[in-house]
């Protein structure tokens, strides 16, 4: 019931650490751990390792690609066609970043990813040639619901929207025939005081009425958090920061430990709530006043 989220801005790490991050986060530990755990990995457009390196490091893994819509439509088209040809199984379109929010921690720590992050997969030219590196690119602030039909015309991949927090947007997602929604507040880094993902989950699940799948991203720190998300209607959860913490602590083995901790805690929570299978997890387990 887990997936690894998109924490791919490893350009601030050394080359050795980047490749560890690629193995550790590309469905975890050279895919062996991921295959055993059955998890999906979402590769960000802002990954500092090339898509070919990621696929080569984790062949056969279940991978989705997260797109931040670039103002250059040709570049978006080339990236989408590239990930489809490389075997990615879904296109995740980020909809909550028309521009970067006021990230005060970055300001205080003098972190400027637009200047320091070097990317390999945004160097595609109109002729299809690649440059070795390309710095963090602008994001198209004009993207709207009507653009989804253009993306759908480019690919056979299912399209997932990441960053939905309201009933109204969830209903529009269904109307525009996307395949799924990731309920996410972007790690709380975009707009201060927006609801936590877990608080927005019930509203979104109710709005889609079972027509598309709903996933949760953000705030997963324990197996109990996984149980709560599934009880409130999430099909699965994505994990981001804990994966990086494990990676920083023990490299690939740390990632494996984090996944095992979450899995064991989740199984314990199921046992202690009387759930013999995931199918028995339901909304009645949640006392909303204590969320």
Coordinates of C-alpha atoms in Angstrom, one line a residue:
X1 CA 0.0 0.0 0.0
X2 CA 3.0 2.3 -0.3
X3 CA 4.7 4.2 -3.0
X4 CA 7.8 6.3 -3.0
X5 CA 7.1 10.0 -3.6
X6 CA 8.9 12.5 -5.7
X7 CA 11.9 13.8 -3.8
X8 CA 14.3 13.9 -6.7
X9 CA 16.2 17.2 -6.3
X10 CA 19.5 15.4 -5.5
X11 CA 21.5 17.9 -7.5
X12 CA 22.6 19.3 -4.1
X13 CA 24.3 15.9 -3.3
X14 CA 27.6 14.5 -4.4
X15 CA 27.6 12.3 -7.5
X16 CA 28.1 9.2 -5.3
X17 CA 25.1 10.2 -3.2
X18 CA 23.0 10.9 -6.3
X19 CA 23.5 7.4 -7.6
X20 CA 22.7 6.0 -4.1
X21 CA 19.6 8.2 -4.2
X22 CA 18.7 6.9 -7.6
X23 CA 19.0 3.3 -6.5
X24 CA 17.5 3.9 -3.1
X25 CA 14.6 6.0 -4.3
X26 CA 13.9 4.4 -7.7
X27 CA 11.5 1.9 -6.2
X28 CA 14.1 1.3 -3.5
X29 CA 17.4 -0.5 -3.4
X30 CA 18.0 -1.5 -7.0
X31 CA 14.3 -2.5 -7.3
X32 CA 14.9 -5.7 -5.4
X33 CA 13.3 -4.2 -2.2
X34 CA 10.6 -2.6 -4.3
X35 CA 9.7 -5.7 -6.1
X36 CA 9.5 -7.6 -2.8
X37 CA 7.4 -4.8 -1.3
X38 CA 5.3 -4.3 -4.4
X39 CA 5.7 -0.5 -4.4
X40 CA 5.5 2.1 -7.1
X41 CA 8.0 4.9 -7.6
X42 CA 7.2 8.3 -9.0
X43 CA 10.1 9.9 -10.9
X44 CA 10.1 13.7 -11.0
X45 CA 10.8 15.7 -14.0
X46 CA 13.4 17.5 -11.8
X47 CA 15.4 14.3 -11.1
X48 CA 19.1 15.0 -11.4
X49 CA 19.8 11.6 -12.8
X50 CA 18.7 10.8 -16.3
X51 CA 15.7 8.8 -17.0
X52 CA 17.8 6.2 -18.7
X53 CA 20.1 5.8 -15.7
X54 CA 17.0 5.4 -13.4
X55 CA 15.5 2.8 -15.6
X56 CA 18.8 1.0 -16.0
X57 CA 19.3 1.0 -12.2
X58 CA 15.9 -0.4 -11.6
X59 CA 14.8 -2.4 -14.6
X60 CA 11.4 -3.9 -14.4
X61 CA 10.2 -1.6 -11.6
X62 CA 6.8 0.0 -11.5
X63 CA 7.5 3.6 -12.4
X64 CA 5.3 6.7 -12.9
X65 CA 6.6 10.0 -14.2
X66 CA 5.7 13.4 -12.6
X67 CA 5.5 16.3 -15.0
X68 CA 5.8 19.9 -14.1
X69 CA 4.3 21.6 -17.2
X70 CA 6.9 23.5 -19.0
X71 CA 6.0 26.6 -21.1
X72 CA 7.5 24.9 -24.1
X73 CA 4.9 22.5 -25.3
X74 CA 7.3 20.7 -27.6
X75 CA 9.5 19.9 -24.6
X76 CA 6.5 18.5 -22.7
X77 CA 5.6 16.4 -25.7
X78 CA 9.1 15.0 -26.0
X79 CA 9.4 14.2 -22.3
X80 CA 6.0 12.4 -22.3
X81 CA 6.9 10.3 -25.4
X82 CA 10.3 9.5 -23.9
X83 CA 8.9 8.2 -20.6
X84 CA 6.3 6.1 -22.4
X85 CA 9.0 4.6 -24.5
X86 CA 11.1 3.8 -21.4
X87 CA 8.3 1.8 -19.9
X88 CA 6.8 4.2 -17.4
X89 CA 3.2 3.2 -16.5
X90 CA 1.5 6.5 -15.7
X91 CA 1.8 10.3 -16.2
X92 CA 1.4 12.4 -13.1
X93 CA 0.7 16.0 -13.8
X94 CA 1.5 18.5 -11.0
X95 CA -1.4 21.0 -10.7
X96 CA -0.6 22.8 -7.5
X97 CA 2.6 24.7 -8.7
X98 CA 1.7 27.4 -11.2
X99 CA 4.6 29.1 -9.5
X100 CA 6.9 28.3 -6.6
X101 CA 5.5 29.3 -3.2
X102 CA 7.3 31.3 -0.6
X103 CA 9.6 28.7 0.8
X104 CA 11.1 30.5 3.8
X105 CA 13.2 27.6 4.9
X106 CA 15.0 27.7 1.5
X107 CA 15.5 31.4 1.9
X108 CA 16.8 31.1 5.4
X109 CA 19.2 28.4 4.3
X110 CA 20.1 30.2 1.1
X111 CA 19.0 27.3 -1.0
X112 CA 18.3 28.3 -4.6
X113 CA 17.5 25.2 -6.6
X114 CA 17.0 27.2 -9.8
X115 CA 20.6 28.1 -9.7
X116 CA 22.1 24.9 -8.3
X117 CA 20.0 22.0 -9.6
X118 CA 21.4 20.5 -12.8
X119 CA 19.0 18.4 -14.8
X120 CA 19.7 15.9 -17.6
X121 CA 16.3 15.3 -19.1
X122 CA 15.3 18.9 -19.8
X123 CA 18.0 19.4 -22.4
X124 CA 15.8 18.1 -25.2
X125 CA 15.8 20.3 -28.2
X126 CA 13.1 20.6 -30.8
X127 CA 15.3 18.2 -32.9
X128 CA 15.5 15.7 -30.1
X129 CA 19.2 16.3 -29.3
X130 CA 20.2 16.2 -25.7
X131 CA 22.5 18.6 -23.9
X132 CA 24.4 17.1 -20.9
X133 CA 22.7 19.3 -18.3
X134 CA 19.9 21.8 -18.1
X135 CA 19.1 24.0 -15.1
X136 CA 15.8 24.0 -13.3
X137 CA 13.2 25.2 -15.8
X138 CA 10.3 27.6 -15.5
X139 CA 6.8 26.2 -14.9
X140 CA 3.8 27.2 -17.1
X141 CA 1.5 29.3 -15.0
X142 CA -1.3 29.3 -17.6
X143 CA -2.1 25.5 -17.5
X144 CA -5.9 25.0 -17.1
X145 CA -8.4 22.2 -17.3
X146 CA -8.9 22.5 -21.0
X147 CA -5.2 21.6 -21.5
X148 CA -5.8 18.1 -20.3
X149 CA -7.3 17.0 -23.7
X150 CA -4.0 18.0 -25.3
X151 CA -2.0 15.8 -22.9
X152 CA -4.4 13.0 -23.4
X153 CA -3.9 13.2 -27.1
X154 CA -0.1 12.6 -26.7
X155 CA -0.1 9.4 -24.7
X156 CA -1.8 6.2 -23.9
X157 CA -0.6 6.4 -20.3
X158 CA -3.2 6.9 -17.6
X159 CA -3.1 10.5 -16.4
X160 CA -3.0 11.2 -12.6
X161 CA -3.4 14.7 -11.2
X162 CA -1.2 15.6 -8.2
X163 CA -2.2 18.4 -5.9
X164 CA -6.0 18.2 -5.6
X165 CA -7.4 19.2 -2.2
X166 CA -11.1 20.2 -2.8
X167 CA -14.4 18.7 -3.8
X168 CA -14.7 21.1 -6.7
X169 CA -11.4 20.2 -8.3
X170 CA -12.0 16.5 -7.7
X171 CA -15.3 16.7 -9.6
X172 CA -13.6 18.6 -12.5
X173 CA -10.9 15.9 -12.6
X174 CA -13.6 13.2 -13.1
X175 CA -15.3 15.4 -15.7
X176 CA -12.1 15.6 -17.6
X177 CA -11.6 11.9 -17.7
X178 CA -8.3 11.6 -15.7
X179 CA -7.6 8.2 -14.2
X180 CA -6.7 9.2 -10.7
X181 CA -6.0 11.9 -8.1
X182 CA -3.2 12.3 -5.6
X183 CA -4.4 14.3 -2.7
X184 CA -1.4 16.4 -1.7
X185 CA -0.5 19.8 -0.3
X186 CA 3.0 19.6 -1.8
X187 CA 4.6 18.8 1.6
X188 CA 3.1 22.0 3.0
X189 CA 5.7 24.0 1.0
X190 CA 3.5 25.8 -1.5
X191 CA 0.9 27.8 0.4
X192 CA 0.8 28.2 4.2
X193 CA -2.2 27.1 6.1
X194 CA -3.8 24.9 3.4
X195 CA -5.4 21.7 4.8
X196 CA -3.2 18.7 5.6
X197 CA -3.6 16.1 2.9
X198 CA -5.3 13.7 5.4
X199 CA -7.9 16.4 6.3
X200 CA -8.8 16.9 2.6
X201 CA -8.9 13.2 1.7
X202 CA -12.5 12.5 2.8
X203 CA -13.9 15.4 0.8
X204 CA -12.1 14.3 -2.4
X205 CA -13.0 10.6 -2.0
X206 CA -16.7 11.6 -1.5
X207 CA -16.6 13.8 -4.6
X208 CA -15.3 11.2 -7.0
X209 CA -17.9 8.6 -6.0
X210 CA -15.6 5.7 -6.8
X211 CA -15.3 6.7 -10.5
X212 CA -11.5 7.2 -10.3
X213 CA -8.8 6.1 -7.8
X214 CA -7.7 8.5 -5.0
X215 CA -4.2 8.4 -3.5
X216 CA -2.7 10.3 -0.5
X217 CA 0.7 12.0 -0.5
X218 CA 2.1 13.8 2.5
X219 CA 2.4 13.3 6.3
X220 CA 2.9 9.6 6.2
X221 CA 5.3 8.9 9.1
X222 CA 4.0 5.7 10.7
X223 CA 2.1 2.6 9.8
X224 CA -0.9 4.0 11.7
X225 CA -0.9 6.9 9.2
X226 CA -1.2 4.4 6.4
X227 CA -4.1 2.7 8.1
X228 CA -6.0 6.0 8.6
X229 CA -5.5 7.0 5.0
X230 CA -6.8 3.7 3.7
X231 CA -9.7 3.9 6.1
X232 CA -10.7 7.3 4.7
X233 CA -10.7 6.0 1.2
X234 CA -7.2 6.3 -0.2
X235 CA -6.3 3.5 -2.6
X236 CA -2.6 3.8 -1.5
X237 CA -0.2 6.3 0.0
X238 CA 3.0 7.8 -1.2
X239 CA 6.0 8.3 1.1
X240 CA 8.6 11.0 0.5
X241 CA 10.7 12.5 3.4
X242 CA 11.0 9.3 5.4
X243 CA 12.7 7.7 2.4
X244 CA 15.2 10.4 2.3
X245 CA 15.8 10.2 6.0
X246 CA 16.6 6.5 5.7
X247 CA 18.8 7.2 2.7
X248 CA 20.7 9.8 4.6
X249 CA 21.2 7.6 7.6
X250 CA 22.1 4.2 6.0
X251 CA 21.9 4.6 2.3
X252 CA 20.0 1.9 0.5
X253 CA 19.7 -0.2 3.6
X254 CA 18.2 2.7 5.4
X255 CA 15.5 3.0 2.7
X256 CA 14.8 -0.7 3.1
X257 CA 14.5 -0.3 6.9
X258 CA 12.1 2.6 6.5
X259 CA 9.8 0.6 4.3
X260 CA 10.0 -2.4 6.6
X261 CA 9.2 -0.2 9.6
X262 CA 6.1 1.2 7.9
X263 CA 5.0 -2.2 6.7
X264 CA 5.4 -3.8 10.2
X265 CA 3.7 -0.9 11.9
X266 CA 0.8 -1.1 9.4
X267 CA 0.4 -4.8 10.0
X268 CA 0.4 -4.2 13.8
X269 CA -2.2 -1.5 13.4
X270 CA -4.4 -3.8 11.3
X271 CA -4.2 -6.5 13.9
X272 CA -4.9 -4.2 16.8
X273 CA -8.0 -2.8 15.0
X274 CA -9.3 -6.2 14.2
X275 CA -8.7 -6.0 10.4
X276 CA -7.7 -9.4 8.9
X277 CA -7.2 -7.9 5.5
X278 CA -7.0 -4.6 3.7
X279 CA -10.6 -5.1 2.5
X280 CA -11.7 -4.9 6.2
X281 CA -10.2 -1.4 6.7
X282 CA -13.1 1.1 6.7
X283 CA -14.2 4.5 7.8
X284 CA -15.6 3.2 11.1
X285 CA -12.1 2.9 12.4
X286 CA -11.6 6.7 12.5
X287 CA -12.7 9.0 15.3
X288 CA -12.7 12.3 13.5
X289 CA -12.3 14.4 16.7
X290 CA -8.9 12.7 17.3
X291 CA -7.5 13.1 13.7

